[in-house]
Amino acid sequence: MSKGIIIAGLIVFLIVATFPVWYTSAAGGSRPQPEPPARDAKVFEGKEYRCVEDKVYMTGNHMQLLDNWRNLVVREGERFYTSEAGEQYEMSLTKTCLKCHPERDRFCNKCHDYANVYPTCWNCHVELNGNEPKGN
Amino acid sequence: MDESRRSFLKGIGVAAAAAGLGCTFPLLRALASSGTPAAGVQTRQLCMVIDIEKCLNEDLIKDCTEACRIEHNLPGGESDPERQIRWMWTQKFEHTFPDQAHSLTPKELRGEQVPVMCNHCTNPACVKVCPTKATWKRESDGVVMMDMHRCIGCRYCVVGCPYGARSFNWHEPRPHIKNIRPEYPTRMRGVVEKCTFCAERLREGREPACVEAANRITEGAMTFGELSDPNSKVSALLKTTRTISRQNALGTGPNVYYIV
């Protein structure tokens, strides 16, 4: 008698507890897809550029990397960053990152909107193709 | 019983004495290390020597300030001088050197417009008052830097600076910038800014924008270089010419020098 109620209760509980997971996938809320840079966008002055670190590292740690760059550039007056692969990059949001990812709406904001984070970079830093005030 | 009370009181006395001595130790250490650093202790110090006479040229001044304005995305169009954003500007001789001009100073000299900017002092008052270390004296080159990421807009530094070298962003600056140069960030409402000796150019081994612009018109109008290097151009100039600096008596140790 009470066994049936308990099992039914458990099922209801499981459904409610896992609701966010299956609802999101059912509603088509898949992971955000930031636009990768176009192939030709990666070649400047005859040199091909790769991202400073690999994609997995950048996805998880770009905020720490940028924070670190900021401190090294502004506070220590340093200029270059040596990647894990041993390549040198100028530590600059505008001169390095934005070369391949020029539009925040097509790249940064895709994940930031999804994750509901609003970094204040663009209050001061300027996109290469203009300066129209946008969402964040 | 008496004996144990006696030894107990003795013990307390010894403990109190030990604690007292312990407390004075950090105090003594602090006393030993205090005192303001004397000028010249800084390992590196960039400085500028401005030839006032060579700068008595409206075109030159205009080019300099314009180069600075474009380089750093400075907003324009503000008529109230207290709300203007300026990194470099000019002011009358007697206002720049109040302790140098006297009642018999020739009229022409008094009216002269002298280019002024942040003095990147050896003992900067602005740095002392900053509660967030948003402004600090960079040890690698002696530049008094600004970290816009840290500035909370308290304006203590604006009050602290005796040269008026700092500007506060009362408005959102972007609508007042004609053409934004994406390579350099703008600022936002609520932060203080000032001349940084073009830190972004120094990093690339270039001279400040104003120096470049001034020397394009009159060679030697502004000289920039390393003060701590005895063989540098500025060191030679300071040794061989008569120079003054602004309001020396304040003890800030300004590092912008003027050839009179």
mmCIF file with all atom_site columns, N, CA and C in Angstrom, chain B residues 185-225:
data_model
loop_
_atom_site.group_PDB
_atom_site.id
_atom_site.type_symbol
_atom_site.label_atom_id
_atom_site.label_alt_id
_atom_site.label_comp_id
_atom_site.label_asym_id
_atom_site.label_entity_id
_atom_site.label_seq_id
_atom_site.pdbx_PDB_ins_code
_atom_site.Cartn_x
_atom_site.Cartn_y
_atom_site.Cartn_z
_atom_site.occupancy
_atom_site.B_iso_or_equiv
_atom_site.pdbx_formal_charge
_atom_site.auth_seq_id
_atom_site.auth_comp_id
_atom_site.auth_asym_id
_atom_site.auth_atom_id
_atom_site.pdbx_PDB_model_num
ATOM 1   N N  . PRO B 1 185 ? 42.085 52.242 -25.553 1.00 0.00 ? 185 PRO B N  1
ATOM 2   C CA . PRO B 1 185 ? 40.740 52.284 -24.968 1.00 0.00 ? 185 PRO B CA 1
ATOM 3   C C  . PRO B 1 185 ? 40.306 53.708 -24.631 1.00 0.00 ? 185 PRO B C  1
ATOM 4   N N  . THR B 1 186 ? 39.005 53.905 -24.538 1.00 0.00 ? 186 THR B N  1
ATOM 5   C CA . THR B 1 186 ? 38.502 55.180 -24.017 1.00 0.00 ? 186 THR B CA 1
ATOM 6   C C  . THR B 1 186 ? 38.424 55.000 -22.505 1.00 0.00 ? 186 THR B C  1
ATOM 7   N N  . ARG B 1 187 ? 37.893 55.971 -21.821 1.00 0.00 ? 187 ARG B N  1
ATOM 8   C CA . ARG B 1 187 ? 37.619 55.796 -20.407 1.00 0.00 ? 187 ARG B CA 1
ATOM 9   C C  . ARG B 1 187 ? 36.106 55.754 -20.244 1.00 0.00 ? 187 ARG B C  1
ATOM 10  N N  . MET B 1 188 ? 35.641 55.550 -19.026 1.00 0.00 ? 188 MET B N  1
ATOM 11  C CA . MET B 1 188 ? 34.215 55.623 -18.788 1.00 0.00 ? 188 MET B CA 1
ATOM 12  C C  . MET B 1 188 ? 33.940 56.689 -17.724 1.00 0.00 ? 188 MET B C  1
ATOM 13  N N  . ARG B 1 189 ? 32.682 57.016 -17.563 1.00 0.00 ? 189 ARG B N  1
ATOM 14  C CA . ARG B 1 189 ? 32.305 58.013 -16.573 1.00 0.00 ? 189 ARG B CA 1
ATOM 15  C C  . ARG B 1 189 ? 32.773 57.557 -15.193 1.00 0.00 ? 189 ARG B C  1
ATOM 16  N N  . GLY B 1 190 ? 33.330 58.511 -14.422 1.00 0.00 ? 190 GLY B N  1
ATOM 17  C CA . GLY B 1 190 ? 33.655 58.179 -13.040 1.00 0.00 ? 190 GLY B CA 1
ATOM 18  C C  . GLY B 1 190 ? 35.077 57.738 -12.778 1.00 0.00 ? 190 GLY B C  1
ATOM 19  N N  . VAL B 1 191 ? 35.985 57.889 -13.727 1.00 0.00 ? 191 VAL B N  1
ATOM 20  C CA . VAL B 1 191 ? 37.386 57.591 -13.436 1.00 0.00 ? 191 VAL B CA 1
ATOM 21  C C  . VAL B 1 191 ? 38.246 58.833 -13.685 1.00 0.00 ? 191 VAL B C  1
ATOM 22  N N  . VAL B 1 192 ? 39.406 58.829 -13.048 1.00 0.00 ? 192 VAL B N  1
ATOM 23  C CA . VAL B 1 192 ? 40.349 59.937 -13.193 1.00 0.00 ? 192 VAL B CA 1
ATOM 24  C C  . VAL B 1 192 ? 41.401 59.530 -14.210 1.00 0.00 ? 192 VAL B C  1
ATOM 25  N N  . GLU B 1 193 ? 41.836 60.467 -15.035 1.00 0.00 ? 193 GLU B N  1
ATOM 26  C CA . GLU B 1 193 ? 42.893 60.151 -15.986 1.00 0.00 ? 193 GLU B CA 1
ATOM 27  C C  . GLU B 1 193 ? 43.920 61.257 -16.037 1.00 0.00 ? 193 GLU B C  1
ATOM 28  N N  . LYS B 1 194 ? 45.067 60.929 -16.606 1.00 0.00 ? 194 LYS B N  1
ATOM 29  C CA . LYS B 1 194 ? 46.159 61.889 -16.710 1.00 0.00 ? 194 LYS B CA 1
ATOM 30  C C  . LYS B 1 194 ? 47.205 61.364 -17.673 1.00 0.00 ? 194 LYS B C  1
ATOM 31  N N  . CYS B 1 195 ? 48.205 62.189 -17.927 1.00 0.00 ? 195 CYS B N  1
ATOM 32  C CA . CYS B 1 195 ? 49.326 61.805 -18.791 1.00 0.00 ? 195 CYS B CA 1
ATOM 33  C C  . CYS B 1 195 ? 50.072 60.628 -18.180 1.00 0.00 ? 195 CYS B C  1
ATOM 34  N N  . THR B 1 196 ? 50.433 59.658 -19.027 1.00 0.00 ? 196 THR B N  1
ATOM 35  C CA . THR B 1 196 ? 51.215 58.517 -18.541 1.00 0.00 ? 196 THR B CA 1
ATOM 36  C C  . THR B 1 196 ? 52.563 58.442 -19.255 1.00 0.00 ? 196 THR B C  1
ATOM 37  N N  . PHE B 1 197 ? 53.018 59.575 -19.778 1.00 0.00 ? 197 PHE B N  1
ATOM 38  C CA . PHE B 1 197 ? 54.226 59.602 -20.622 1.00 0.00 ? 197 PHE B CA 1
ATOM 39  C C  . PHE B 1 197 ? 54.058 58.649 -21.799 1.00 0.00 ? 197 PHE B C  1
ATOM 40  N N  . CYS B 1 198 ? 52.822 58.456 -22.239 1.00 0.00 ? 198 CYS B N  1
ATOM 41  C CA . CYS B 1 198 ? 52.511 57.526 -23.335 1.00 0.00 ? 198 CYS B CA 1
ATOM 42  C C  . CYS B 1 198 ? 53.046 56.119 -23.052 1.00 0.00 ? 198 CYS B C  1
ATOM 43  N N  . ALA B 1 199 ? 52.635 55.562 -21.929 1.00 0.00 ? 199 ALA B N  1
ATOM 44  C CA . ALA B 1 199 ? 53.118 54.231 -21.535 1.00 0.00 ? 199 ALA B CA 1
ATOM 45  C C  . ALA B 1 199 ? 52.960 53.206 -22.649 1.00 0.00 ? 199 ALA B C  1
ATOM 46  N N  . GLU B 1 200 ? 51.872 53.345 -23.434 1.00 0.00 ? 200 GLU B N  1
ATOM 47  C CA . GLU B 1 200 ? 51.634 52.364 -24.501 1.00 0.00 ? 200 GLU B CA 1
ATOM 48  C C  . GLU B 1 200 ? 52.663 52.493 -25.611 1.00 0.00 ? 200 GLU B C  1
ATOM 49  N N  . ARG B 1 201 ? 53.217 53.693 -25.798 1.00 0.00 ? 201 ARG B N  1
ATOM 50  C CA . ARG B 1 201 ? 54.264 53.878 -26.803 1.00 0.00 ? 201 ARG B CA 1
ATOM 51  C C  . ARG B 1 201 ? 55.624 53.491 -26.237 1.00 0.00 ? 201 ARG B C  1
ATOM 52  N N  . LEU B 1 202 ? 55.852 53.799 -24.963 1.00 0.00 ? 202 LEU B N  1
ATOM 53  C CA . LEU B 1 202 ? 57.123 53.434 -24.322 1.00 0.00 ? 202 LEU B CA 1
ATOM 54  C C  . LEU B 1 202 ? 57.344 51.932 -24.410 1.00 0.00 ? 202 LEU B C  1
ATOM 55  N N  . ARG B 1 203 ? 56.237 51.203 -24.242 1.00 0.00 ? 203 ARG B N  1
ATOM 56  C CA . ARG B 1 203 ? 56.300 49.749 -24.287 1.00 0.00 ? 203 ARG B CA 1
ATOM 57  C C  . ARG B 1 203 ? 56.833 49.274 -25.639 1.00 0.00 ? 203 ARG B C  1
ATOM 58  N N  . GLU B 1 204 ? 56.552 50.047 -26.672 1.00 0.00 ? 204 GLU B N  1
ATOM 59  C CA . GLU B 1 204 ? 57.007 49.670 -28.014 1.00 0.00 ? 204 GLU B CA 1
ATOM 60  C C  . GLU B 1 204 ? 58.325 50.352 -28.361 1.00 0.00 ? 204 GLU B C  1
ATOM 61  N N  . GLY B 1 205 ? 58.911 51.034 -27.392 1.00 0.00 ? 205 GLY B N  1
ATOM 62  C CA . GLY B 1 205 ? 60.185 51.685 -27.633 1.00 0.00 ? 205 GLY B CA 1
ATOM 63  C C  . GLY B 1 205 ? 60.072 53.004 -28.373 1.00 0.00 ? 205 GLY B C  1
ATOM 64  N N  . ARG B 1 206 ? 58.869 53.608 -28.373 1.00 0.00 ? 206 ARG B N  1
ATOM 65  C CA . ARG B 1 206 ? 58.698 54.890 -29.054 1.00 0.00 ? 206 ARG B CA 1
ATOM 66  C C  . ARG B 1 206 ? 58.634 56.021 -28.040 1.00 0.00 ? 206 ARG B C  1
ATOM 67  N N  . GLU B 1 207 ? 58.860 57.244 -28.515 1.00 0.00 ? 207 GLU B N  1
ATOM 68  C CA . GLU B 1 207 ? 58.787 58.404 -27.633 1.00 0.00 ? 207 GLU B CA 1
ATOM 69  C C  . GLU B 1 207 ? 57.329 58.828 -27.463 1.00 0.00 ? 207 GLU B C  1
ATOM 70  N N  . PRO B 1 208 ? 57.039 59.610 -26.423 1.00 0.00 ? 208 PRO B N  1
ATOM 71  C CA . PRO B 1 208 ? 55.668 60.106 -26.258 1.00 0.00 ? 208 PRO B CA 1
ATOM 72  C C  . PRO B 1 208 ? 55.195 60.898 -27.484 1.00 0.00 ? 208 PRO B C  1
ATOM 73  N N  . ALA B 1 209 ? 53.886 60.878 -27.696 1.00 0.00 ? 209 ALA B N  1
ATOM 74  C CA . ALA B 1 209 ? 53.310 61.500 -28.886 1.00 0.00 ? 209 ALA B CA 1
ATOM 75  C C  . ALA B 1 209 ? 53.615 62.992 -28.956 1.00 0.00 ? 209 ALA B C  1
ATOM 76  N N  . CYS B 1 210 ? 53.561 63.687 -27.812 1.00 0.00 ? 210 CYS B N  1
ATOM 77  C CA . CYS B 1 210 ? 53.788 65.137 -27.830 1.00 0.00 ? 210 CYS B CA 1
ATOM 78  C C  . CYS B 1 210 ? 55.225 65.462 -28.208 1.00 0.00 ? 210 CYS B C  1
ATOM 79  N N  . VAL B 1 211 ? 56.163 64.661 -27.721 1.00 0.00 ? 211 VAL B N  1
ATOM 80  C CA . VAL B 1 211 ? 57.583 64.893 -28.019 1.00 0.00 ? 211 VAL B CA 1
ATOM 81  C C  . VAL B 1 211 ? 57.820 64.731 -29.518 1.00 0.00 ? 211 VAL B C  1
ATOM 82  N N  . GLU B 1 212 ? 57.237 63.678 -30.063 1.00 0.00 ? 212 GLU B N  1
ATOM 83  C CA . GLU B 1 212 ? 57.395 63.421 -31.488 1.00 0.00 ? 212 GLU B CA 1
ATOM 84  C C  . GLU B 1 212 ? 56.824 64.577 -32.309 1.00 0.00 ? 212 GLU B C  1
ATOM 85  N N  . ALA B 1 213 ? 55.620 65.016 -31.916 1.00 0.00 ? 213 ALA B N  1
ATOM 86  C CA . ALA B 1 213 ? 54.960 66.091 -32.667 1.00 0.00 ? 213 ALA B CA 1
ATOM 87  C C  . ALA B 1 213 ? 55.730 67.407 -32.541 1.00 0.00 ? 213 ALA B C  1
ATOM 88  N N  . ALA B 1 214 ? 56.224 67.703 -31.344 1.00 0.00 ? 214 ALA B N  1
ATOM 89  C CA . ALA B 1 214 ? 56.928 68.971 -31.121 1.00 0.00 ? 214 ALA B CA 1
ATOM 90  C C  . ALA B 1 214 ? 58.234 69.008 -31.899 1.00 0.00 ? 214 ALA B C  1
ATOM 91  N N  . ASN B 1 215 ? 58.970 67.914 -31.859 1.00 0.00 ? 215 ASN B N  1
ATOM 92  C CA . ASN B 1 215 ? 60.274 67.894 -32.527 1.00 0.00 ? 215 ASN B CA 1
ATOM 93  C C  . ASN B 1 215 ? 60.153 67.861 -34.038 1.00 0.00 ? 215 ASN B C  1
ATOM 94  N N  . ARG B 1 216 ? 58.979 67.494 -34.526 1.00 0.00 ? 216 ARG B N  1
ATOM 95  C CA . ARG B 1 216 ? 58.765 67.524 -35.971 1.00 0.00 ? 216 ARG B CA 1
ATOM 96  C C  . ARG B 1 216 ? 58.763 68.978 -36.441 1.00 0.00 ? 216 ARG B C  1
ATOM 97  N N  . ILE B 1 217 ? 58.297 69.877 -35.582 1.00 0.00 ? 217 ILE B N  1
ATOM 98  C CA . ILE B 1 217 ? 58.241 71.292 -35.950 1.00 0.00 ? 217 ILE B CA 1
ATOM 99  C C  . ILE B 1 217 ? 59.539 72.001 -35.568 1.00 0.00 ? 217 ILE B C  1
ATOM 100 N N  . THR B 1 218 ? 59.948 71.868 -34.315 1.00 0.00 ? 218 THR B N  1
ATOM 101 C CA . THR B 1 218 ? 61.211 72.486 -33.892 1.00 0.00 ? 218 THR B CA 1
ATOM 102 C C  . THR B 1 218 ? 62.043 71.436 -33.177 1.00 0.00 ? 218 THR B C  1
ATOM 103 N N  . GLU B 1 219 ? 63.139 71.069 -33.768 1.00 0.00 ? 219 GLU B N  1
ATOM 104 C CA . GLU B 1 219 ? 63.999 70.048 -33.173 1.00 0.00 ? 219 GLU B CA 1
ATOM 105 C C  . GLU B 1 219 ? 64.487 70.540 -31.806 1.00 0.00 ? 219 GLU B C  1
ATOM 106 N N  . GLY B 1 220 ? 64.342 69.707 -30.808 1.00 0.00 ? 220 GLY B N  1
ATOM 107 C CA . GLY B 1 220 ? 64.839 70.069 -29.485 1.00 0.00 ? 220 GLY B CA 1
ATOM 108 C C  . GLY B 1 220 ? 63.832 70.819 -28.618 1.00 0.00 ? 220 GLY B C  1
ATOM 109 N N  . ALA B 1 221 ? 62.605 70.968 -29.115 1.00 0.00 ? 221 ALA B N  1
ATOM 110 C CA . ALA B 1 221 ? 61.590 71.654 -28.313 1.00 0.00 ? 221 ALA B CA 1
ATOM 111 C C  . ALA B 1 221 ? 61.286 70.843 -27.056 1.00 0.00 ? 221 ALA B C  1
ATOM 112 N N  . MET B 1 222 ? 61.238 69.536 -27.235 1.00 0.00 ? 222 MET B N  1
ATOM 113 C CA . MET B 1 222 ? 61.011 68.657 -26.083 1.00 0.00 ? 222 MET B CA 1
ATOM 114 C C  . MET B 1 222 ? 61.994 67.505 -26.182 1.00 0.00 ? 222 MET B C  1
ATOM 115 N N  . THR B 1 223 ? 62.633 67.193 -25.068 1.00 0.00 ? 223 THR B N  1
ATOM 116 C CA . THR B 1 223 ? 63.573 66.076 -25.059 1.00 0.00 ? 223 THR B CA 1
ATOM 117 C C  . THR B 1 223 ? 63.101 65.090 -24.006 1.00 0.00 ? 223 THR B C  1
ATOM 118 N N  . PHE B 1 224 ? 63.106 63.830 -24.387 1.00 0.00 ? 224 PHE B N  1
ATOM 119 C CA . PHE B 1 224 ? 62.594 62.809 -23.488 1.00 0.00 ? 224 PHE B CA 1
ATOM 120 C C  . PHE B 1 224 ? 63.667 61.762 -23.289 1.00 0.00 ? 224 PHE B C  1
ATOM 121 N N  . GLY B 1 225 ? 63.806 61.255 -22.095 1.00 0.00 ? 225 GLY B N  1
ATOM 122 C CA . GLY B 1 225 ? 64.803 60.202 -21.910 1.00 0.00 ? 225 GLY B CA 1
ATOM 123 C C  . GLY B 1 225 ? 64.982 59.780 -20.479 1.00 0.00 ? 225 GLY B C  1
#
